[in-house]
PDB file of C-alpha atoms in Angstrom:
ATOM      1  CA  MET A   1      96.640   3.044-135.992  1.00 51.00           C
ATOM      2  CA  SER A   2      97.504  -0.008-134.110  1.00 55.00           C
ATOM      3  CA  THR A   3      98.075   1.293-130.958  1.00 56.00           C
ATOM      4  CA  SER A   4      98.401  -1.119-128.224  1.00 54.00           C
ATOM      5  CA  LEU A   5      96.207  -0.748-124.747  1.00 52.00           C
ATOM      6  CA  GLN A   6      99.441  -2.221-123.524  1.00 54.00           C
ATOM      7  CA  PRO A   7     100.997   0.646-122.038  1.00 52.00           C
ATOM      8  CA  ALA A   8      98.544   2.220-121.207  1.00 50.00           C
ATOM      9  CA  SER A   9      97.492  -0.026-118.805  1.00 49.00           C
ATOM     10  CA  ALA A  10     101.183  -0.049-117.503  1.00 49.00           C
ATOM     11  CA  PRO A  11     100.777   2.993-115.707  1.00 51.00           C
ATOM     12  CA  ALA A  12      97.516   1.732-114.681  1.00 48.00           C
ATOM     13  CA  ALA A  13      98.907   0.003-112.298  1.00 47.00           C
ATOM     14  CA  VAL A  14     101.035   2.149-110.793  1.00 48.00           C
ATOM     15  CA  ARG A  15      98.044   3.863-109.963  1.00 51.00           C
ATOM     16  CA  SER A  16      96.398   1.142-108.754  1.00 51.00           C
ATOM     17  CA  ALA A  17      99.344   0.294-105.898  1.00 48.00           C
ATOM     18  CA  LYS A  18      99.678   3.699-105.058  1.00 51.00           C
ATOM     19  CA  PRO A  19      95.425   3.926-104.404  1.00 51.00           C
ATOM     20  CA  LYS A  20      95.165   1.543-102.442  1.00 63.00           C
ATOM     21  CA  LYS A  21      97.966   2.813 -99.726  1.00 69.00           C
ATOM     22  CA  SER A  22      95.875   6.319-100.080  1.00 77.00           C
ATOM     23  CA  ASN A  23      92.053   4.749-100.669  1.00 85.00           C
ATOM     24  CA  ALA A  24      92.753   2.856 -96.750  1.00 85.00           C
ATOM     25  CA  ARG A  25      93.576   6.403 -95.019  1.00 86.00           C
ATOM     26  CA  ALA A  26      90.902   7.715 -96.781  1.00 86.00           C
ATOM     27  CA  TYR A  27      88.749   5.766 -95.835  1.00 90.00           C
ATOM     28  CA  VAL A  28      89.652   5.200 -92.032  1.00 91.00           C
ATOM     29  CA  LEU A  29      89.324   9.307 -92.040  1.00 92.00           C
ATOM     30  CA  MET A  30      86.052   9.672 -94.441  1.00 93.00           C
ATOM     31  CA  PHE A  31      84.390   6.845 -91.451  1.00 94.00           C
ATOM     32  CA  PHE A  32      86.550   9.070 -88.696  1.00 96.00           C
ATOM     33  CA  ILE A  33      84.183  11.942 -89.792  1.00 96.00           C
ATOM     34  CA  TRP A  34      81.751   9.854 -90.265  1.00 96.00           C
ATOM     35  CA  ALA A  35      81.428   9.480 -87.225  1.00 97.00           C
ATOM     36  CA  VAL A  36      81.835  12.734 -85.308  1.00 97.00           C
ATOM     37  CA  LEU A  37      79.423  13.554 -87.278  1.00 97.00           C
ATOM     38  CA  ILE A  38      77.136  11.190 -86.345  1.00 97.00           C
ATOM     39  CA  GLY A  39      78.681  11.607 -82.146  1.00 96.00           C
ATOM     40  CA  LEU A  40      77.424  15.550 -82.366  1.00 97.00           C
ATOM     41  CA  GLY A  41      74.430  14.595 -84.767  1.00 96.00           C
ATOM     42  CA  LEU A  42      73.020  12.703 -81.503  1.00 97.00           C
ATOM     43  CA  TRP A  43      74.568  15.109 -78.655  1.00 97.00           C
ATOM     44  CA  GLY A  44      73.095  18.031 -80.653  1.00 96.00           C
ATOM     45  CA  GLY A  45      69.553  16.245 -80.650  1.00 97.00           C
ATOM     46  CA  LYS A  46      69.813  14.887 -76.768  1.00 97.00           C
ATOM     47  CA  LEU A  47      70.177  18.326 -75.981  1.00 97.00           C
ATOM     48  CA  TYR A  48      67.770  19.886 -78.150  1.00 98.00           C
ATOM     49  CA  THR A  49      64.879  17.585 -77.258  1.00 98.00           C
ATOM     50  CA  ASP A  50      66.052  17.421 -73.398  1.00 97.00           C
ATOM     51  CA  HIS A  51      65.466  21.514 -74.482  1.00 97.00           C
ATOM     52  CA  ILE A  52      62.112  21.108 -75.682  1.00 97.00           C
ATOM     53  CA  ARG A  53      61.331  18.538 -72.638  1.00 97.00           C
ATOM     54  CA  MET A  54      61.700  21.608 -69.903  1.00 97.00           C
ATOM     55  CA  GLN A  55      60.167  24.215 -72.003  1.00 97.00           C
ATOM     56  CA  ILE A  56      57.211  21.998 -72.395  1.00 97.00           C
ATOM     57  CA  THR A  57      57.319  20.672 -68.901  1.00 97.00           C
ATOM     58  CA  GLN A  58      57.367  24.208 -67.815  1.00 97.00           C
ATOM     59  CA  ASP A  59      54.073  24.934 -70.224  1.00 97.00           C
ATOM     60  CA  ILE A  60      52.952  22.480 -68.457  1.00 97.00           C
ATOM     61  CA  ALA A  61      53.215  23.462 -64.683  1.00 97.00           C
ATOM     62  CA  LYS A  62      51.803  26.207 -65.701  1.00 97.00           C
ATOM     63  CA  GLN A  63      48.992  25.832 -67.416  1.00 97.00           C
ATOM     64  CA  THR A  64      48.142  23.418 -63.920  1.00 97.00           C
ATOM     65  CA  GLY A  65      48.895  26.436 -62.129  1.00 96.00           C
ATOM     66  CA  ASP A  66      45.929  28.074 -64.157  1.00 96.00           C
ATOM     67  CA  GLN A  67      44.041  26.398 -63.628  1.00 97.00           C
ATOM     68  CA  LEU A  68      44.755  25.076 -59.928  1.00 97.00           C
ATOM     69  CA  ALA A  69      43.918  29.257 -59.477  1.00 96.00           C
ATOM     70  CA  VAL A  70      40.682  29.273 -61.508  1.00 96.00           C
ATOM     71  CA  ILE A  71      39.298  26.090 -59.597  1.00 96.00           C
ATOM     72  CA  GLN A  72      40.596  28.234 -56.566  1.00 95.00           C
ATOM     73  CA  GLN A  73      37.836  30.586 -56.520  1.00 96.00           C
ATOM     74  CA  GLU A  74      35.229  28.894 -58.088  1.00 94.00           C
ATOM     75  CA  TYR A  75      35.442  27.085 -54.935  1.00 93.00           C
ATOM     76  CA  GLU A  76      36.065  30.236 -52.919  1.00 92.00           C
ATOM     77  CA  ARG A  77      33.170  31.417 -54.721  1.00 93.00           C
ATOM     78  CA  GLN A  78      31.050  28.447 -53.949  1.00 92.00           C
ATOM     79  CA  VAL A  79      31.848  27.841 -50.637  1.00 89.00           C
ATOM     80  CA  SER A  80      31.121  32.086 -49.762  1.00 89.00           C
ATOM     81  CA  GLU A  81      27.434  31.510 -51.681  1.00 89.00           C
ATOM     82  CA  LEU A  82      27.232  28.848 -49.296  1.00 87.00           C
ATOM     83  CA  ARG A  83      28.149  30.520 -46.441  1.00 87.00           C
ATOM     84  CA  THR A  84      24.986  33.588 -47.895  1.00 88.00           C
ATOM     85  CA  SER A  85      22.557  31.193 -48.582  1.00 87.00           C
ATOM     86  CA  LEU A  86      23.033  29.480 -45.183  1.00 86.00           C
ATOM     87  CA  THR A  87      22.531  32.421 -42.816  1.00 86.00           C
ATOM     88  CA  ALA A  88      19.719  33.809 -44.057  1.00 86.00           C
ATOM     89  CA  ASP A  89      18.066  30.329 -44.099  1.00 85.00           C
ATOM     90  CA  MET A  90      19.376  30.913 -40.961  1.00 88.00           C
ATOM     91  CA  ALA A  91      17.677  34.172 -40.093  1.00 84.00           C
ATOM     92  CA  GLN A  92      14.080  32.358 -42.233  1.00 85.00           C
ATOM     93  CA  MET A  93      14.541  29.335 -39.094  1.00 87.00           C
ATOM     94  CA  GLN A  94      15.146  31.833 -36.448  1.00 87.00           C
ATOM     95  CA  ALA A  95      12.029  33.757 -37.665  1.00 84.00           C
ATOM     96  CA  LYS A  96       9.731  31.560 -37.748  1.00 82.00           C
ATOM     97  CA  ILE A  97      10.668  29.350 -34.561  1.00 86.00           C
ATOM     98  CA  ASP A  98      10.755  31.934 -32.393  1.00 81.00           C
ATOM     99  CA  SER A  99       6.366  32.818 -33.577  1.00 80.00           C
ATOM    100  CA  VAL A 100       6.090  29.812 -33.201  1.00 80.00           C
ATOM    101  CA  ASN A 101       7.602  30.699 -29.469  1.00 79.00           C
ATOM    102  CA  GLU A 102       5.554  33.296 -29.039  1.00 80.00           C
ATOM    103  CA  LEU A 103       2.388  31.356 -30.599  1.00 78.00           C
ATOM    104  CA  LEU A 104       3.442  28.489 -27.954  1.00 76.00           C
ATOM    105  CA  ALA A 105       3.446  31.204 -25.285  1.00 75.00           C
ATOM    106  CA  PHE A 106      -0.123  32.439 -25.773  1.00 73.00           C
ATOM    107  CA  THR A 107      -0.985  28.680 -26.183  1.00 73.00           C
ATOM    108  CA  LYS A 108       0.174  28.304 -23.019  1.00 71.00           C
ATOM    109  CA  ASP A 109      -0.957  31.378 -20.894  1.00 67.00           C
ATOM    110  CA  SER A 110      -4.343  31.127 -22.449  1.00 66.00           C
ATOM    111  CA  ALA A 111      -4.908  27.758 -21.291  1.00 66.00           C
ATOM    112  CA  ASN A 112      -2.973  29.068 -17.415  1.00 60.00           C
ATOM    113  CA  SER A 113      -5.934  31.000 -14.892  1.00 57.00           C
ATOM    114  CA  LYS A 114      -2.552  33.890 -14.767  1.00 54.00           C
ATOM    115  CA  THR A 115      -3.090  36.171 -18.420  1.00 50.00           C
ATOM    116  CA  ASP A 116      -0.964  38.271 -19.001  1.00 55.00           C
ATOM    117  CA  ASN A 117      -1.502  41.379 -20.801  1.00 58.00           C
ATOM    118  CA  SER A 118      -2.378  40.142 -25.071  1.00 60.00           C
ATOM    119  CA  ASN A 119      -4.260  37.182 -23.238  1.00 63.00           C
ATOM    120  CA  GLN A 120      -6.898  40.227 -21.404  1.00 67.00           C
ATOM    121  CA  LEU A 121      -6.833  41.889 -24.041  1.00 68.00           C
ATOM    122  CA  TYR A 122      -8.483  38.530 -26.175  1.00 70.00           C
ATOM    123  CA  THR A 123     -10.147  38.098 -22.920  1.00 74.00           C
ATOM    124  CA  GLN A 124     -12.326  41.624 -22.881  1.00 73.00           C
ATOM    125  CA  LEU A 125     -12.477  41.791 -26.550  1.00 74.00           C
ATOM    126  CA  ALA A 126     -13.774  38.401 -26.239  1.00 75.00           C
ATOM    127  CA  GLU A 127     -16.512  39.343 -23.681  1.00 77.00           C
ATOM    128  CA  VAL A 128     -17.076  43.067 -25.831  1.00 77.00           C
ATOM    129  CA  LYS A 129     -18.388  41.029 -28.331  1.00 79.00           C
ATOM    130  CA  LYS A 130     -20.565  38.850 -26.551  1.00 81.00           C
ATOM    131  CA  LYS A 131     -22.077  42.328 -24.755  1.00 79.00           C
ATOM    132  CA  LEU A 132     -22.711  43.794 -28.433  1.00 78.00           C
ATOM    133  CA  ASP A 133     -24.056  40.828 -29.644  1.00 78.00           C
ATOM    134  CA  GLU A 134     -26.656  40.829 -25.843  1.00 77.00           C
ATOM    135  CA  LEU A 135     -27.701  44.136 -26.303  1.00 77.00           C
ATOM    136  CA  LYS A 136     -28.646  43.657 -30.790  1.00 77.00           C
ATOM    137  CA  LYS A 137     -30.581  40.770 -28.881  1.00 76.00           C
ATOM    138  CA  ASN A 138     -31.681  43.700 -27.043  1.00 73.00           C
ATOM    139  CA  LEU A 139     -32.516  46.049 -29.758  1.00 71.00           C
ATOM    140  CA  ASP A 140     -34.340  43.474 -31.108  1.00 70.00           C
ATOM    141  CA  ALA A 141     -36.242  42.678 -28.851  1.00 66.00           C
ATOM    142  CA  LEU A 142     -37.523  46.606 -28.473  1.00 65.00           C
ATOM    143  CA  GLN A 143     -38.151  46.683 -32.072  1.00 58.00           C
TER     144      GLN A 143
END
């Protein structure tokens, strides 16, 4: 049972000389494949991030456009309401101004020696009231 280790080591030495050349080629080939895979991965990552960036930009642009449309509609609604309320307020103010002008005209006519029909009516009513008061006094005196 004595086996020698030398014959086994001799073929190992022969094998070790040959694989060094193929090992170097294998390492170079593996390095090249590894570099190509890394390059393809980086290129694919860049393409994917560009695609995602474009998609996000389009989504943000759409959302911004929608928000601006809503804001514009709200602004136009508020301006319309403001115009309506201002028109109504101006009509009320015009009615008040007209009534004050009528009152001023009546007061001016009352202060003037010349009177118009409305002032004459007021004067006639005052005279009728005076006559009524006199008639009441006369009636009271007769009783």
